[in-house]
């Protein structure tokens, strides 16, 4: 049976049949345990998100690959904790970098919704999933019944809507991923940070419910007189670690923008 993974304490080394994660050493409140660098394939490998420009991590990935050739490097999106090491890694393994945003590509080929990348007889189906950022992509591995989700879905907690993202896009993306997970019978979500999620529908329903709940809370906070994003964060994100409030403020801005357009 494909799609199985071995749950261990840390995301490092978590895997499905044809995907394996090497965790970058950049833990933080925003990046959780660090950035997940996913290796997909067999004798030939596609590397998804080399992570930040951390030479020790990139060397570890290269050593782990041994004789296996990297055919392509793909990015789930352009944020630095995923893409920063892509240029250096591309030179190390002599492979192109493909991303939705042309600024993050190295080589001729782009990457967009509907593309199918093949490696070692495996298929990687590209889903355009804007929201967390405008250029976010997810990657479906039909042979493993697994979806790589980048920062669109994280292994723990919830994601933020970055300045270059948008909430209406994000809500559409969540609905699309939920429908895909159901029709494709997905068995695992492989996130850009945090552990593998073994209940895709449950995780997506949780994200969708969380978004609706936050929107309701923001409406209520406004009705009670909170005006600025900061005032709203103080009410709505009271339960969240204060060091995350600047990020929460960004999410509130995205939500206000969304509500004001309804
Ligand atoms: Zn990230």
Tab-separated table of C-alpha atoms and ligand atoms in Angstrom:
chain	number	residue	atom	x	y	z
A	1	UNK	CA	0.000	0.000	0.000
A	2	UNK	CA	1.418	3.364	-0.890
A	3	UNK	CA	1.055	6.601	0.993
A	4	UNK	CA	2.264	5.261	4.312
A	5	UNK	CA	4.697	7.235	6.347
A	6	UNK	CA	6.739	6.620	9.437
A	7	UNK	CA	5.804	9.068	12.166
A	8	UNK	CA	8.823	9.942	14.252
A	9	UNK	CA	9.400	12.679	16.796
A	10	UNK	CA	10.765	15.271	14.391
A	11	UNK	CA	9.812	16.041	10.795
A	12	UNK	CA	13.408	15.171	9.831
A	13	UNK	CA	13.399	11.818	8.051
A	14	UNK	CA	9.609	11.616	7.757
A	15	UNK	CA	8.589	10.080	4.458
A	16	UNK	CA	6.132	8.416	2.145
A	17	UNK	CA	7.121	5.715	-0.310
A	18	UNK	CA	8.789	8.094	-2.796
A	19	UNK	CA	9.176	11.301	-0.742
A	20	UNK	CA	11.621	11.955	2.042
A	21	UNK	CA	12.143	15.026	4.219
A	22	UNK	CA	15.445	16.526	5.340
A	23	UNK	CA	14.818	19.277	7.888
A	24	UNK	CA	16.772	22.531	7.568
A	25	UNK	CA	18.262	23.882	10.819
A	26	UNK	CA	16.259	27.130	10.885
A	27	UNK	CA	13.681	26.642	13.651
A	28	UNK	CA	11.658	29.663	14.803
A	29	UNK	CA	8.124	30.527	15.818
A	30	UNK	CA	7.344	31.218	12.162
A	31	UNK	CA	9.163	28.233	10.650
A	32	UNK	CA	8.255	25.745	13.430
A	33	UNK	CA	10.944	22.999	13.510
A	34	UNK	CA	12.566	24.536	10.416
A	35	UNK	CA	11.966	24.293	6.667
A	36	UNK	CA	11.226	20.862	5.218
A	37	UNK	CA	13.313	19.995	2.142
A	38	UNK	CA	11.492	17.212	0.298
A	39	UNK	CA	13.314	14.750	-1.991
A	40	UNK	CA	11.029	13.001	-4.499
A	41	UNK	CA	12.040	10.073	-6.678
A	42	UNK	CA	14.309	7.038	-6.800
A	43	UNK	CA	17.544	6.873	-8.775
A	44	UNK	CA	16.755	10.359	-10.029
A	45	UNK	CA	15.399	12.945	-7.669
A	46	UNK	CA	13.446	16.211	-7.675
A	47	UNK	CA	14.292	18.425	-4.707
A	48	UNK	CA	11.465	20.629	-3.440
A	49	UNK	CA	12.423	23.715	-1.362
A	50	UNK	CA	16.175	23.604	-0.683
A	51	UNK	CA	15.423	25.907	2.259
A	52	UNK	CA	17.391	28.944	3.448
A	53	UNK	CA	20.910	29.642	2.200
A	54	UNK	CA	22.505	27.360	4.792
A	55	UNK	CA	25.567	25.605	3.425
A	56	UNK	CA	25.586	22.853	6.073
A	57	UNK	CA	22.004	21.920	5.208
A	58	UNK	CA	22.612	21.968	1.447
A	59	UNK	CA	25.730	19.797	1.884
A	60	UNK	CA	23.786	17.377	4.016
A	61	UNK	CA	21.130	17.079	1.291
A	62	UNK	CA	23.808	16.535	-1.344
A	63	UNK	CA	25.594	13.893	0.734
A	64	UNK	CA	22.310	12.164	1.493
A	65	UNK	CA	21.609	11.927	-2.247
A	66	UNK	CA	24.910	10.147	-2.886
A	67	UNK	CA	25.068	9.045	-6.512
A	68	UNK	CA	21.470	9.926	-7.244
A	69	UNK	CA	21.102	12.738	-9.776
A	70	UNK	CA	18.963	15.792	-9.115
A	71	UNK	CA	16.958	16.513	-12.272
A	72	UNK	CA	15.119	19.631	-11.087
A	73	UNK	CA	14.649	21.870	-8.075
A	74	UNK	CA	11.073	23.052	-7.479
A	75	UNK	CA	9.886	25.803	-5.154
A	76	UNK	CA	6.541	25.796	-3.329
A	77	UNK	CA	6.877	29.605	-3.220
A	78	UNK	CA	9.505	32.325	-3.142
A	79	UNK	CA	9.731	33.117	0.570
A	80	UNK	CA	13.331	33.157	1.686
A	81	UNK	CA	13.131	30.230	4.118
A	82	UNK	CA	12.241	27.994	1.127
A	83	UNK	CA	14.107	29.597	-1.755
A	84	UNK	CA	17.180	31.263	-0.228
A	85	UNK	CA	19.434	28.240	-0.803
A	86	UNK	CA	18.051	27.374	-4.246
A	87	UNK	CA	20.704	29.200	-6.270
A	88	UNK	CA	23.614	27.733	-4.334
A	89	UNK	CA	22.100	24.237	-4.396
A	90	UNK	CA	21.421	24.529	-8.137
A	91	UNK	CA	25.121	25.184	-8.706
A	92	UNK	CA	26.126	22.317	-6.398
A	93	UNK	CA	24.000	19.701	-8.194
A	94	UNK	CA	23.818	21.360	-11.634
A	95	UNK	CA	20.039	21.400	-11.876
A	96	UNK	CA	17.576	24.133	-12.867
A	97	UNK	CA	15.216	25.855	-10.430
A	98	UNK	CA	11.536	26.014	-11.399
A	99	UNK	CA	9.057	28.293	-9.629
A	100	UNK	CA	5.872	30.173	-10.428
A	101	UNK	CA	7.583	33.542	-9.904
A	102	UNK	CA	10.121	34.165	-12.708
A	103	UNK	CA	12.369	35.992	-10.215
A	104	UNK	CA	13.061	32.704	-8.459
A	105	UNK	CA	13.796	30.583	-11.551
A	106	UNK	CA	17.183	29.448	-12.779
A	107	UNK	CA	16.888	28.119	-16.298
A	108	UNK	CA	14.260	28.256	-18.997
A	109	UNK	CA	11.304	26.486	-17.497
A	110	UNK	CA	8.588	27.952	-15.316
A	111	UNK	CA	6.114	26.098	-13.149
A	112	UNK	CA	2.353	26.586	-13.020
A	113	UNK	CA	-1.002	25.031	-12.259
A	114	UNK	CA	-1.605	21.949	-14.381
A	115	UNK	CA	2.038	21.170	-15.082
A	116	UNK	CA	3.168	17.579	-14.578
A	117	UNK	CA	6.817	17.042	-13.667
A	118	UNK	CA	8.159	13.525	-14.063
A	119	UNK	CA	11.087	11.943	-12.275
A	120	UNK	CA	12.150	8.304	-12.200
A	121	UNK	CA	8.767	7.151	-13.536
A	122	UNK	CA	6.876	9.188	-10.930
A	123	UNK	CA	4.530	12.082	-11.597
A	124	UNK	CA	4.351	15.346	-9.680
A	125	UNK	CA	1.149	17.285	-10.448
A	126	UNK	CA	1.321	21.035	-9.893
A	127	UNK	CA	-1.572	22.880	-8.212
A	128	UNK	CA	-1.680	26.672	-8.207
A	129	UNK	CA	-2.659	27.524	-4.624
A	130	UNK	CA	-2.400	31.301	-4.079
A	131	UNK	CA	-3.187	32.786	-0.683
A	132	UNK	CA	-0.298	32.381	1.750
A	133	UNK	CA	1.636	34.105	-1.029
A	134	UNK	CA	0.592	34.963	-4.580
A	135	UNK	CA	3.053	32.387	-5.944
A	136	UNK	CA	2.238	29.374	-3.726
A	137	UNK	CA	2.086	25.946	-5.360
A	138	UNK	CA	1.184	22.507	-4.032
A	139	UNK	CA	2.455	19.254	-5.523
A	140	UNK	CA	0.387	16.062	-5.751
A	141	UNK	CA	2.198	12.721	-5.803
A	142	UNK	CA	-0.381	10.288	-7.251
A	143	UNK	CA	1.772	7.223	-6.596
A	144	UNK	CA	1.968	8.062	-2.872
A	145	UNK	CA	-1.490	9.653	-2.538
A	146	UNK	CA	0.301	12.565	-0.889
A	147	UNK	CA	0.110	16.349	-1.383
A	148	UNK	CA	3.090	18.582	-0.693
A	149	UNK	CA	1.556	21.760	0.673
A	150	UNK	CA	4.428	24.226	1.254
A	151	UNK	CA	3.195	26.946	3.617
A	152	UNK	CA	-0.407	26.674	2.425
A	153	UNK	CA	-0.979	24.007	5.100
A	154	UNK	CA	1.522	23.547	7.941
A	155	UNK	CA	2.103	20.465	10.063
A	156	UNK	CA	1.087	22.376	13.218
A	157	UNK	CA	-0.943	25.497	13.942
A	158	UNK	CA	-2.146	27.646	11.053
A	159	UNK	CA	-0.423	29.593	8.339
A	160	UNK	CA	-0.366	33.353	7.905
A	161	UNK	CA	-1.495	35.371	4.921
A	162	UNK	CA	1.687	37.198	3.923
A	163	UNK	CA	1.773	40.694	2.428
A	164	UNK	CA	2.078	39.155	-1.027
A	165	UNK	CA	-0.891	36.843	-0.468
A	166	UNK	CA	-4.618	37.351	-0.041
A	167	UNK	CA	-7.450	35.883	1.984
A	168	UNK	CA	-10.058	35.472	-0.742
A	169	UNK	CA	-7.484	33.544	-2.795
A	170	UNK	CA	-6.555	31.538	0.283
A	171	UNK	CA	-10.161	30.554	1.067
A	172	UNK	CA	-10.651	29.433	-2.544
A	173	UNK	CA	-7.401	27.468	-2.329
A	174	UNK	CA	-8.519	25.684	0.851
A	175	UNK	CA	-11.803	24.704	-0.814
A	176	UNK	CA	-9.965	23.476	-3.892
A	177	UNK	CA	-7.473	21.434	-1.854
A	178	UNK	CA	-10.304	19.954	0.197
A	179	UNK	CA	-12.138	18.883	-2.953
A	180	UNK	CA	-8.919	17.474	-4.419
A	181	UNK	CA	-8.049	15.591	-1.226
A	182	UNK	CA	-11.501	14.020	-1.258
A	183	UNK	CA	-11.671	13.059	-4.929
A	184	UNK	CA	-8.050	11.863	-5.064
A	185	UNK	CA	-8.370	10.026	-1.753
A	186	UNK	CA	-5.279	11.727	-0.365
A	187	UNK	CA	-3.665	9.927	2.523
A	188	UNK	CA	-1.039	12.442	3.627
A	189	UNK	CA	-0.190	16.137	3.503
A	190	UNK	CA	3.541	16.831	3.417
A	191	UNK	CA	3.938	20.406	4.686
A	192	UNK	CA	6.716	22.964	4.291
A	193	UNK	CA	7.095	23.110	8.064
A	194	UNK	CA	6.190	20.652	10.807
A	195	UNK	CA	5.232	16.986	10.736
A	196	UNK	CA	3.373	15.017	8.073
A	197	UNK	CA	-0.425	15.148	8.421
A	198	UNK	CA	-2.067	11.744	8.069
A	199	UNK	CA	-5.669	13.036	7.929
A	200	UNK	CA	-5.813	15.429	4.938
A	201	UNK	CA	-9.579	16.066	5.030
A	202	UNK	CA	-9.543	16.612	8.794
A	203	UNK	CA	-6.607	19.025	8.520
A	204	UNK	CA	-8.246	20.999	5.690
A	205	UNK	CA	-11.599	21.143	7.488
A	206	UNK	CA	-9.724	22.435	10.540
A	207	UNK	CA	-8.071	25.181	8.473
A	208	UNK	CA	-11.360	26.189	6.849
A	209	UNK	CA	-13.163	26.298	10.226
A	210	UNK	CA	-10.297	28.287	11.779
A	211	UNK	CA	-10.446	30.918	9.030
A	212	UNK	CA	-14.217	31.355	9.399
A	213	UNK	CA	-13.850	31.574	13.175
A	214	UNK	CA	-11.132	34.252	12.955
A	215	UNK	CA	-13.246	36.268	10.517
A	216	UNK	CA	-16.192	36.089	12.930
A	217	UNK	CA	-13.923	37.160	15.809
A	218	UNK	CA	-12.623	40.120	13.821
A	219	UNK	CA	-16.161	41.199	12.930
A	220	UNK	CA	-17.070	40.973	16.619
A	221	UNK	CA	-13.947	42.873	17.749
A	222	UNK	CA	-14.806	45.655	15.320
A	223	UNK	CA	-18.372	45.808	16.569
A	224	UNK	CA	-16.940	46.215	20.074
A	225	UNK	CA	-14.900	49.216	18.942
A	226	UNK	CA	-11.463	47.790	18.009
A	227	UNK	CA	-10.307	49.861	15.054
A	228	UNK	CA	-6.644	49.437	14.139
A	229	UNK	CA	-5.105	46.076	13.210
A	230	UNK	CA	-3.110	46.285	16.452
A	231	UNK	CA	-6.228	46.765	18.573
A	232	UNK	CA	-7.885	43.852	16.814
A	233	UNK	CA	-4.846	41.610	17.348
A	234	UNK	CA	-4.923	42.411	21.072
A	235	UNK	CA	-8.494	41.100	21.287
A	236	UNK	CA	-8.548	38.264	18.749
A	237	UNK	CA	-5.023	36.884	19.204
A	238	UNK	CA	-4.899	37.290	23.008
A	239	UNK	CA	-4.195	33.531	23.258
A	240	UNK	CA	-1.246	33.664	20.842
A	241	UNK	CA	2.403	34.213	21.842
A	242	UNK	CA	3.164	37.951	21.708
A	243	UNK	CA	6.207	37.447	19.487
A	244	UNK	CA	3.740	36.309	16.800
A	245	UNK	CA	1.618	39.465	17.031
A	246	UNK	CA	3.396	41.275	14.174
A	247	UNK	CA	2.615	38.302	11.935
A	248	UNK	CA	-0.925	38.216	13.320
A	249	UNK	CA	-1.244	41.895	12.425
A	250	UNK	CA	-0.392	40.991	8.844
A	251	UNK	CA	-3.113	38.323	8.900
A	252	UNK	CA	-5.588	40.822	10.376
A	253	UNK	CA	-4.779	43.289	7.597
A	254	UNK	CA	-5.514	40.569	5.034
A	255	UNK	CA	-8.780	39.747	6.804
A	256	UNK	CA	-9.877	43.410	7.032
A	257	UNK	CA	-9.089	43.793	3.366
A	258	UNK	CA	-11.253	40.744	2.648
A	259	UNK	CA	-14.161	41.887	4.870
A	260	UNK	CA	-14.139	45.399	3.417
A	261	UNK	CA	-14.508	43.998	-0.075
A	262	UNK	CA	-17.476	41.771	0.703
B	1	LIG	ZN1	8.009	28.917	5.139
